[in-house]
Tab-separated table of N, CA and C in Angstrom:
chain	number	residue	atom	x	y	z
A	1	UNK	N	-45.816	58.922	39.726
A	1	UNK	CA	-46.160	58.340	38.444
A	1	UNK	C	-47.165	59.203	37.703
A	2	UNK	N	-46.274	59.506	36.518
A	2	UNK	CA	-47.879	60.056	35.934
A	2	UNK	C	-49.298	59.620	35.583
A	3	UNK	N	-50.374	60.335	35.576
A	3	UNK	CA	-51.957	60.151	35.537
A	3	UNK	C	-52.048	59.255	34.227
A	4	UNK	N	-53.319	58.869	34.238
A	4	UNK	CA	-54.060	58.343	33.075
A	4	UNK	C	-54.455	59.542	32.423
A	5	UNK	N	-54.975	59.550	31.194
A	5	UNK	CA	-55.606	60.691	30.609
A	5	UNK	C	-57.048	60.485	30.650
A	6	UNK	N	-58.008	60.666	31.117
A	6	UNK	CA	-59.461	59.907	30.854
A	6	UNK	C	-60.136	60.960	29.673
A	7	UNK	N	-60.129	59.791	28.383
A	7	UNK	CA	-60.634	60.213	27.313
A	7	UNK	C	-62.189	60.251	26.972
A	8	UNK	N	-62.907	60.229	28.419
A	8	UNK	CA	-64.175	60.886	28.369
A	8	UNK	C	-64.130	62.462	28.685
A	9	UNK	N	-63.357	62.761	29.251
A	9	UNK	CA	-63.037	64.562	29.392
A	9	UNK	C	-62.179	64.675	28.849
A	10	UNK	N	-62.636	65.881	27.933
A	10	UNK	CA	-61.215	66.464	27.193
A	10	UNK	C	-60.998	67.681	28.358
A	11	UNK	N	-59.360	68.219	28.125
A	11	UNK	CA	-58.601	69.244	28.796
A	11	UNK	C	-59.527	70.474	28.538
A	12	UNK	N	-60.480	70.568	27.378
A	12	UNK	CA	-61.043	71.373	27.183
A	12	UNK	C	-62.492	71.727	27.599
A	13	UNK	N	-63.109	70.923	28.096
A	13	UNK	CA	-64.217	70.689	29.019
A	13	UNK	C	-64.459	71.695	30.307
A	14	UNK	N	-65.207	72.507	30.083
A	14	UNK	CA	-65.446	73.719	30.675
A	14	UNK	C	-66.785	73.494	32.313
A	15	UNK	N	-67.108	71.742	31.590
A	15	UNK	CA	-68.099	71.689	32.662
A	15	UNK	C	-67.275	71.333	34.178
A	16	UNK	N	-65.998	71.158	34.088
A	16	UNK	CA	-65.207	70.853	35.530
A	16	UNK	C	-65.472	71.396	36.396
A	17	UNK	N	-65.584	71.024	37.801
A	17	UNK	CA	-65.681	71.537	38.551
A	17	UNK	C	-64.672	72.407	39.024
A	18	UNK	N	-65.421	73.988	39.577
A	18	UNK	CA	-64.145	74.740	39.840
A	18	UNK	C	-63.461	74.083	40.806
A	19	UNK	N	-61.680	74.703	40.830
A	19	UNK	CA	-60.865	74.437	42.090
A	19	UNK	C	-60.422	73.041	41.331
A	20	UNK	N	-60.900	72.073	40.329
A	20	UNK	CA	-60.565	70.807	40.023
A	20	UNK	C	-59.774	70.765	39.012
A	21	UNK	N	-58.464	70.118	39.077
A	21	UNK	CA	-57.774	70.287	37.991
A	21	UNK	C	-57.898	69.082	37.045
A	22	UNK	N	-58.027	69.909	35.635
A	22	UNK	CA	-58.810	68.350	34.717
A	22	UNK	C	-56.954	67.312	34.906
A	23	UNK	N	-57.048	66.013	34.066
A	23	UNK	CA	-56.371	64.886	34.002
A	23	UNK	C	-55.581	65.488	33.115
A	24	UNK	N	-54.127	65.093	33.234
A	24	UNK	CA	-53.178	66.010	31.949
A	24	UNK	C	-52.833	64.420	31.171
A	25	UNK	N	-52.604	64.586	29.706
A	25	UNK	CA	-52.873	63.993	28.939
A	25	UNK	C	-51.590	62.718	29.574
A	26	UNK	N	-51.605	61.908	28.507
A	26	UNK	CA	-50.483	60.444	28.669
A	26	UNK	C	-49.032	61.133	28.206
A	27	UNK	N	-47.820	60.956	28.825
A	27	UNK	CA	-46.132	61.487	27.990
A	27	UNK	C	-46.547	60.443	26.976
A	28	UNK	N	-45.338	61.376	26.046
A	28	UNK	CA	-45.908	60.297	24.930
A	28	UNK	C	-44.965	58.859	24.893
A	29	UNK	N	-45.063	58.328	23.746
A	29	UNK	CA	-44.955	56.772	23.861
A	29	UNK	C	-43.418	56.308	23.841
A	30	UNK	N	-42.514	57.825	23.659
A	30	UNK	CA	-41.263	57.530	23.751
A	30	UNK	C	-40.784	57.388	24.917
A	31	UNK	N	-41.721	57.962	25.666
A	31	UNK	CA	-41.282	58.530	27.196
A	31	UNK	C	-40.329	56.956	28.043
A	32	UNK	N	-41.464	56.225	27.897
A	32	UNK	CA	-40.989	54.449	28.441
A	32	UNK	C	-39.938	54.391	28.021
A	33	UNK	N	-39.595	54.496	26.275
A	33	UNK	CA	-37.839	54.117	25.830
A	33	UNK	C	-36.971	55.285	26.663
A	34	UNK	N	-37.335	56.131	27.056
A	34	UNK	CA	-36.410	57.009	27.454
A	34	UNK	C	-36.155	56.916	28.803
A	35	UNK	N	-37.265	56.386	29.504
A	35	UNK	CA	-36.958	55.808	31.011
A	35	UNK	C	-35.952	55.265	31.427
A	36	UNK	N	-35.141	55.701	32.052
A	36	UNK	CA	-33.725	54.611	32.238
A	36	UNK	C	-33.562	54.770	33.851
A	37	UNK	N	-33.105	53.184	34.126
A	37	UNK	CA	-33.450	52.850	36.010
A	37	UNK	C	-31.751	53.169	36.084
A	38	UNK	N	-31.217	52.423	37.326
A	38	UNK	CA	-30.772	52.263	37.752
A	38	UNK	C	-29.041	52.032	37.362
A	39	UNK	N	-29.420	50.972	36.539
A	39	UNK	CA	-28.449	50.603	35.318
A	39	UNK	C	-27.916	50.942	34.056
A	40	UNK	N	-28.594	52.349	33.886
A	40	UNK	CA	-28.558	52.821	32.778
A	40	UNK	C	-29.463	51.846	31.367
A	41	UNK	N	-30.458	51.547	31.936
A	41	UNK	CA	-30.835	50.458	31.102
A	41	UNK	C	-32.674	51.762	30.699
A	42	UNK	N	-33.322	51.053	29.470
A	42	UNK	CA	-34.476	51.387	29.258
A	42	UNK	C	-35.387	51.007	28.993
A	43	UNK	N	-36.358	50.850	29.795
A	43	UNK	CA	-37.200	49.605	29.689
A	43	UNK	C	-37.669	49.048	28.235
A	44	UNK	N	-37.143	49.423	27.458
A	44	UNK	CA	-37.871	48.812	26.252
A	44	UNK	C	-36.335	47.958	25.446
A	45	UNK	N	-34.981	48.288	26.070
A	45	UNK	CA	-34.049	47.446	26.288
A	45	UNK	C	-34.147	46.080	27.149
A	46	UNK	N	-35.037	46.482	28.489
A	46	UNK	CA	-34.518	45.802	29.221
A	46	UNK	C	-35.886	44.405	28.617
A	47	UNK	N	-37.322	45.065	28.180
A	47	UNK	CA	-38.147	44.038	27.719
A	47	UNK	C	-37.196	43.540	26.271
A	48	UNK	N	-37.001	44.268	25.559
A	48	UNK	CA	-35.932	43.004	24.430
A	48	UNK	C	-34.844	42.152	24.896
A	49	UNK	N	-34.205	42.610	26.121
A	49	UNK	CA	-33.274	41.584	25.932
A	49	UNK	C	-33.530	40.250	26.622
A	50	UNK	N	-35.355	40.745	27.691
A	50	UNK	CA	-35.951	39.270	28.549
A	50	UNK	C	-36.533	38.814	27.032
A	51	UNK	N	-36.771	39.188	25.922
A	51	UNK	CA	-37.515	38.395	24.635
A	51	UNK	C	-36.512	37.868	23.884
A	52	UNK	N	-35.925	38.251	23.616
A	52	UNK	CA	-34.693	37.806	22.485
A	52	UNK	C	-33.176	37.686	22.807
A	53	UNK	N	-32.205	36.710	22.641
A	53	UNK	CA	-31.187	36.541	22.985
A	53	UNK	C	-30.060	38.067	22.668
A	54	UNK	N	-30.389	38.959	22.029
A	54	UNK	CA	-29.671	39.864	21.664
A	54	UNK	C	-30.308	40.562	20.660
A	55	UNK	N	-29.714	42.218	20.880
A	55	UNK	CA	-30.848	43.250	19.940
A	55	UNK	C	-31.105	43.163	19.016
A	56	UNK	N	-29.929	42.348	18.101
A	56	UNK	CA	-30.145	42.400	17.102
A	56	UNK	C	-30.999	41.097	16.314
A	57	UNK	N	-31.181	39.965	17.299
A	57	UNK	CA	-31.924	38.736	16.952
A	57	UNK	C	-33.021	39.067	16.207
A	58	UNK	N	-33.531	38.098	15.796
A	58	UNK	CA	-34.904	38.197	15.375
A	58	UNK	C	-35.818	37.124	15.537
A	59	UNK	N	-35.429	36.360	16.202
A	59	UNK	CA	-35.985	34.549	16.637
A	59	UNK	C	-35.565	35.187	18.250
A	60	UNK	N	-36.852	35.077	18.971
A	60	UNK	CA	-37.003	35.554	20.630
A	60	UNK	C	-36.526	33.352	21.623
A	61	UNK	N	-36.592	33.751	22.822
A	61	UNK	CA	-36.077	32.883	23.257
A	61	UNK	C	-37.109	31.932	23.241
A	62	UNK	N	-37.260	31.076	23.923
A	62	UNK	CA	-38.225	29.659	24.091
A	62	UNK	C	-39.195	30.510	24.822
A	63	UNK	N	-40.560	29.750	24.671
A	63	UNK	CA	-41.261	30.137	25.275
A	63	UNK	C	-41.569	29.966	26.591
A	64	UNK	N	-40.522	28.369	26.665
A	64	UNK	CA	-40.657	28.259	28.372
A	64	UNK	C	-39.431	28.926	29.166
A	65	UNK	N	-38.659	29.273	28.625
A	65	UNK	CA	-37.884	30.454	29.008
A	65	UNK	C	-38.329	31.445	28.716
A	66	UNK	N	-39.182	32.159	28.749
A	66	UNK	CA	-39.759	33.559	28.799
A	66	UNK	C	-40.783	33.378	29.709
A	67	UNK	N	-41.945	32.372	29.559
A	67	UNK	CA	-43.138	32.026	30.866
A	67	UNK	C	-42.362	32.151	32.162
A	68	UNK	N	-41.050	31.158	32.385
A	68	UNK	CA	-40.605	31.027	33.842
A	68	UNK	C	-39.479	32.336	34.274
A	69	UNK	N	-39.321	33.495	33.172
A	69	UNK	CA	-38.937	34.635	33.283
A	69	UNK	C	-39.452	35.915	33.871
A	70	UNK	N	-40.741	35.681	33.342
A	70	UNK	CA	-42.033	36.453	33.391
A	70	UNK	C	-41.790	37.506	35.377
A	71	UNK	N	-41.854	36.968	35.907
A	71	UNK	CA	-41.319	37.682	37.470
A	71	UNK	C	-40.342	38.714	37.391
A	72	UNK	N	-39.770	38.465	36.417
A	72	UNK	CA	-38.318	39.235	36.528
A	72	UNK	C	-38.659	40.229	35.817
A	73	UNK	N	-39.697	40.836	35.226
A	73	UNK	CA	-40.025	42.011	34.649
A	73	UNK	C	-40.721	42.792	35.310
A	74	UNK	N	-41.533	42.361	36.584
A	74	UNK	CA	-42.279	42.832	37.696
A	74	UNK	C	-41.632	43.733	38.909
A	75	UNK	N	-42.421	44.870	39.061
A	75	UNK	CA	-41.479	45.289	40.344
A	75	UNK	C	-41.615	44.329	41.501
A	76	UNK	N	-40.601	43.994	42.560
A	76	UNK	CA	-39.320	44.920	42.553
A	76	UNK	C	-38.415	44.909	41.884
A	77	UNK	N	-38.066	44.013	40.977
A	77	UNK	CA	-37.214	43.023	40.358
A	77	UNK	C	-36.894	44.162	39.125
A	78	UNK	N	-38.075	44.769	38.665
A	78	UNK	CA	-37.723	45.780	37.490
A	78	UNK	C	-38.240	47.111	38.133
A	79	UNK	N	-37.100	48.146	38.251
A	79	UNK	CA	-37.101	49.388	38.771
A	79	UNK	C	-37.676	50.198	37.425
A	80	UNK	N	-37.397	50.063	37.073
A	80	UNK	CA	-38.486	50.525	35.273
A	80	UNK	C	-39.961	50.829	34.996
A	81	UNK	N	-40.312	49.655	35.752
A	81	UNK	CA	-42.051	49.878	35.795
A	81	UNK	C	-42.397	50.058	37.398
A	82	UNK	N	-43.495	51.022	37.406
A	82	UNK	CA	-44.398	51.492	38.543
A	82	UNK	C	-44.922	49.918	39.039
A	83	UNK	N	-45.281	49.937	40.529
A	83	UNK	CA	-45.812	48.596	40.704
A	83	UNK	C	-47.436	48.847	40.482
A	84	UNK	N	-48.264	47.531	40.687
A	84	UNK	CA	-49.473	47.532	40.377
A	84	UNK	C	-50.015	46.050	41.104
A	85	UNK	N	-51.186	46.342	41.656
A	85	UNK	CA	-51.771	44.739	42.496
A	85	UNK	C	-52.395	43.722	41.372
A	86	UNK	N	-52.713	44.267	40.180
A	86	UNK	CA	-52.604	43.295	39.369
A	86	UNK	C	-51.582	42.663	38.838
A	87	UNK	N	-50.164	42.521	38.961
A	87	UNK	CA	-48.997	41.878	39.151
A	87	UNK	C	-48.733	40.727	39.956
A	88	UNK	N	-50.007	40.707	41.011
A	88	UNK	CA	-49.396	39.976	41.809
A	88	UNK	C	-50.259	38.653	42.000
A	89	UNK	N	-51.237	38.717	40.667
A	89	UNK	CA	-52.258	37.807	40.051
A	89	UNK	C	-51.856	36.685	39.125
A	90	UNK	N	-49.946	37.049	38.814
A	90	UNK	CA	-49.514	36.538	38.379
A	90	UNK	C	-48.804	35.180	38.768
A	91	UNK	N	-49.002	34.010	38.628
A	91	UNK	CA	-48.762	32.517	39.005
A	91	UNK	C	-47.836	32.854	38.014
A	92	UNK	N	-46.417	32.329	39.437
A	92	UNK	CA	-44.897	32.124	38.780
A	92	UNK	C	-45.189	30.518	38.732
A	93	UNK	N	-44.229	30.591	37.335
A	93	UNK	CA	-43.777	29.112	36.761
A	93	UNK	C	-42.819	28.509	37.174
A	94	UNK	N	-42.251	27.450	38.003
A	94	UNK	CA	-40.861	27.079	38.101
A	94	UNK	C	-40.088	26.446	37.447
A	95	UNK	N	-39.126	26.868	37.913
A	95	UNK	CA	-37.518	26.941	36.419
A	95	UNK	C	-37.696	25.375	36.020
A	96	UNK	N	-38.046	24.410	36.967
A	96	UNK	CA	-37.328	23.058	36.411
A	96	UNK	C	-39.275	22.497	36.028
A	97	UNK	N	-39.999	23.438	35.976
A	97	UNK	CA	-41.238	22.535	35.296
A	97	UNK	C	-41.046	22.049	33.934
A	98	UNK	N	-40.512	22.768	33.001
A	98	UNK	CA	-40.379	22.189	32.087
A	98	UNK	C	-39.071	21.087	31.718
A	99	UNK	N	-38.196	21.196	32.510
A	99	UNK	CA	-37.049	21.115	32.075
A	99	UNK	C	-36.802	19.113	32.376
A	100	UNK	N	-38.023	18.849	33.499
A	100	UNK	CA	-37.774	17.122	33.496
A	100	UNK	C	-38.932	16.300	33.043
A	101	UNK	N	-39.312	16.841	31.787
A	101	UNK	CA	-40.313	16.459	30.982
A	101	UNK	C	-39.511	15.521	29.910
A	102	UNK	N	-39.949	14.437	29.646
A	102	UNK	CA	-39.498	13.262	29.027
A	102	UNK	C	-40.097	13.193	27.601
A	103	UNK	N	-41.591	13.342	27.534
A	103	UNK	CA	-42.389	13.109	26.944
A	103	UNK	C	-42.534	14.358	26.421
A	104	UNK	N	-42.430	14.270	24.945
A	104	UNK	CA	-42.588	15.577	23.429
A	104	UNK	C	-44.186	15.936	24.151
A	105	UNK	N	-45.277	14.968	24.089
A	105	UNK	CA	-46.473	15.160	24.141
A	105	UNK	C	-46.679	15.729	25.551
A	106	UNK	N	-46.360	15.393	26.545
A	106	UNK	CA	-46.763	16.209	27.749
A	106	UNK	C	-46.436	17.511	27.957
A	107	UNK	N	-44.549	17.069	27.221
A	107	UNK	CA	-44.193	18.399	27.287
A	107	UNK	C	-44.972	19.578	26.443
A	108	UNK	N	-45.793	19.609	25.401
A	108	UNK	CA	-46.410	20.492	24.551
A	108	UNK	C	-47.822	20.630	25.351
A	109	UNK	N	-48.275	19.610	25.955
A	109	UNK	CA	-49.949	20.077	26.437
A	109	UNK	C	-49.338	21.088	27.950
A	110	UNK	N	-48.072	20.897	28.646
A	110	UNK	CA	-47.807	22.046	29.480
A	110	UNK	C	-47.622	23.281	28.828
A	111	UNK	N	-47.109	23.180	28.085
A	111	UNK	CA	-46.567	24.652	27.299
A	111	UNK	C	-47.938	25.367	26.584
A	112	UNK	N	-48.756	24.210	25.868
A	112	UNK	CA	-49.818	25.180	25.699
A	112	UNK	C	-50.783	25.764	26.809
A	113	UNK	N	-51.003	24.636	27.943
A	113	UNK	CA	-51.491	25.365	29.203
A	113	UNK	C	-50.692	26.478	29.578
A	114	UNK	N	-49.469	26.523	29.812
A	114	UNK	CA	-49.080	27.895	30.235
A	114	UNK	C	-49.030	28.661	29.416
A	115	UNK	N	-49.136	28.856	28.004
A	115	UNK	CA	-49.362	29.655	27.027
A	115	UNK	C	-50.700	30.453	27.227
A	116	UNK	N	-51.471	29.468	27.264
A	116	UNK	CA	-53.078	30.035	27.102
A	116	UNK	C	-53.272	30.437	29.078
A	117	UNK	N	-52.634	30.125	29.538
A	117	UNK	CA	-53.035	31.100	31.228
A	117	UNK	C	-52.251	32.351	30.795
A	118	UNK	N	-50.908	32.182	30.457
A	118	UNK	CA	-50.197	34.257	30.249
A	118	UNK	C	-51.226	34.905	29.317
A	119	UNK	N	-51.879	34.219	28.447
A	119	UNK	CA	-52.950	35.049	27.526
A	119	UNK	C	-53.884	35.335	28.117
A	120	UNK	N	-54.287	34.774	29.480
A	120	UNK	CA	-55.247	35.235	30.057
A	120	UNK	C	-55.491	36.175	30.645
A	121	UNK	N	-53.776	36.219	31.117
A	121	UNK	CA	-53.427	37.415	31.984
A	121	UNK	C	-53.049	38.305	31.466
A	122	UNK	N	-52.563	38.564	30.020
A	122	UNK	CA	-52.056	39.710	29.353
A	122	UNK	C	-52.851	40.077	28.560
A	123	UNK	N	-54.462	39.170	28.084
A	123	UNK	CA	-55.117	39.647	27.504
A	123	UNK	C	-55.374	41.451	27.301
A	124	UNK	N	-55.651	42.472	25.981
A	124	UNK	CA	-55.255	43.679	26.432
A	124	UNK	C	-56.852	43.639	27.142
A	125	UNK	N	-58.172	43.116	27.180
A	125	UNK	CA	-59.294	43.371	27.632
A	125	UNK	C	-59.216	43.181	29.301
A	126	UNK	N	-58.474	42.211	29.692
A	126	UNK	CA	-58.425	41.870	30.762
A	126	UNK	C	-57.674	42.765	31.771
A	127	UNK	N	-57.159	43.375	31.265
A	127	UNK	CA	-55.901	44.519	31.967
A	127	UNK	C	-56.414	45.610	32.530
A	128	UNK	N	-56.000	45.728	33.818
A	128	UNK	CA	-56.687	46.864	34.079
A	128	UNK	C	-56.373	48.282	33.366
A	129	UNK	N	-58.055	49.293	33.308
A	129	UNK	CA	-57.712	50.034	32.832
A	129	UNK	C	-56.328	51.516	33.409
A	130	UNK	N	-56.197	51.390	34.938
A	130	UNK	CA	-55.598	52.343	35.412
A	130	UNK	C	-53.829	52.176	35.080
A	131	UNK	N	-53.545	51.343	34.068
A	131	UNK	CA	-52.178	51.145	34.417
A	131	UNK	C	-51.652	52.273	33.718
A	132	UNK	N	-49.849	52.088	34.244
A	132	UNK	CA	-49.367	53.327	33.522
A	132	UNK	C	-48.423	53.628	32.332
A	133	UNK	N	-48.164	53.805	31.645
A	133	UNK	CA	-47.636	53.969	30.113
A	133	UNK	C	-46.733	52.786	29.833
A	134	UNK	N	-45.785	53.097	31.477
A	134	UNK	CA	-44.549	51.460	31.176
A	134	UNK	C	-45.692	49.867	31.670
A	135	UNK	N	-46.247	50.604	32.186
A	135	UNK	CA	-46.865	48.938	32.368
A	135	UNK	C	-47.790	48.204	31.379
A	136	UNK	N	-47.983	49.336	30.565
A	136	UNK	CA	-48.988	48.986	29.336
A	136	UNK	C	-47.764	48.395	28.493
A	137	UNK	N	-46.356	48.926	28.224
A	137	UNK	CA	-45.691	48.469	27.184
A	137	UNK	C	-45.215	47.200	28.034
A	138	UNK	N	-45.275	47.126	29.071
A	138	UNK	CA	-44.981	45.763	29.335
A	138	UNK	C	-45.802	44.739	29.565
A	139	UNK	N	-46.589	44.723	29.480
A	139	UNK	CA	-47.926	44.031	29.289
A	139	UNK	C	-47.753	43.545	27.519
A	140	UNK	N	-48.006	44.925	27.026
A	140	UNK	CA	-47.808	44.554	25.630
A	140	UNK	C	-47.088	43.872	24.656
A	141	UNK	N	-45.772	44.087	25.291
A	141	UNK	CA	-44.475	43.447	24.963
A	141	UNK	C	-44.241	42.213	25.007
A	142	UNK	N	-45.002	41.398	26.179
A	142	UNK	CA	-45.403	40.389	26.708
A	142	UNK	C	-46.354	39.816	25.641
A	143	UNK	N	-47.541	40.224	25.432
A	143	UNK	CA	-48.379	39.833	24.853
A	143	UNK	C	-47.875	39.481	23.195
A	144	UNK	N	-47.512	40.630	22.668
A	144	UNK	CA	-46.880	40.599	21.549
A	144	UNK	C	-45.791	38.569	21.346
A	145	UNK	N	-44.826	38.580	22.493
A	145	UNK	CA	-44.102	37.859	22.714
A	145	UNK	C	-44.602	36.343	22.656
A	146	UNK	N	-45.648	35.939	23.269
A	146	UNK	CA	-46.689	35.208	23.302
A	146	UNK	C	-47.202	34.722	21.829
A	147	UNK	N	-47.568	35.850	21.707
A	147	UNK	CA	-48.424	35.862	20.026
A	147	UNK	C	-47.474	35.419	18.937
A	148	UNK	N	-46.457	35.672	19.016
A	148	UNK	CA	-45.198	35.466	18.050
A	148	UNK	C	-44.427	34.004	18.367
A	149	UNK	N	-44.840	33.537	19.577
A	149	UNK	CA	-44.269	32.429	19.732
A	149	UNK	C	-45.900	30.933	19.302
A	150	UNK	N	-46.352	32.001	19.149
A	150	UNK	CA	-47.610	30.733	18.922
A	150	UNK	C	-48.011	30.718	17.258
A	151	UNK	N	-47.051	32.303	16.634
A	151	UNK	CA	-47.360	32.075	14.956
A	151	UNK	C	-45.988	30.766	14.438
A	152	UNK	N	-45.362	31.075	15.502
A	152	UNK	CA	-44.121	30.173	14.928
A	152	UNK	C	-44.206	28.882	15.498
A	153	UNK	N	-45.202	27.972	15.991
A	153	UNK	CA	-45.215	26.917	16.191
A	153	UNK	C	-46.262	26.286	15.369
């Protein structure tokens, strides 16, 4: 996997220690769309099509179908992204929590609880800083996803 870039040393920083090779910068941001696993798939395919019913949509899926999705973007499950132990901080949702809810009102104080815990966890402050280019866009993608489902309610 490639390095972080640590943007307290530049490449040009002469105070390095000899024999030490400085941090080579981040691929750039296409690199993730160009990533393709297994399936011929690319992770920035494979995060649109867990957000939105199809590429060309523009209304993403429910939000409690995307919360109880959320695993399935994680390695091992996604050969796309590098793994990471902050992944595994992640509390899966189960498929039928929402689904034998009777009550409009209960059902919305769950959804905003699990709304506001994925924000906790995808917060970008909260994230660790070592992750790597695909895990940032999937983090982000996530977050983004979140945010868009809470302007539209």
């Amino acid at each position: 996997p490639p390095r972080e870039f640590d943007y307290r040393r530049s490449q040009s920083d002469s105070n390095a220690a000899p024999g030490r090779t400085q941090r080579e910068p981040p691929v750039s941001s296409s690199a993730a769309t160009r990533r393709v696993g297994a399936s011929g798939v690319t992770l920035s395919d494979r995060l649109k099509s867990w957000s939105h019913p199809s590429k060309d949509a523009k209304k993403p899926f429910s939000v409690d179908k995307l919360l109880v999705t959320v695993p399935l973007l994680f390695p091992p499950d996604n050969e796309l992204v590098e793994d990471h132990p902050y992944f595994s901080r992640w509390k899966a949702i189960d498929e039928d929590a929402f689904w034998n809810i009777d009550d409009e009102a209960q059902l919305g104080k769950m959804l905003k609880r699990a709304v506001l815990k994925a924000k906790l966890f995808l917060h970008p402050d909260k994230l660790p800083k070592d992750c790597t280019e695909n895990q940032n866009l999937l983090f982000r993608t996530m977050w983004e996803a979140i945010l868009e489902y809470e302007r539209a309610s």
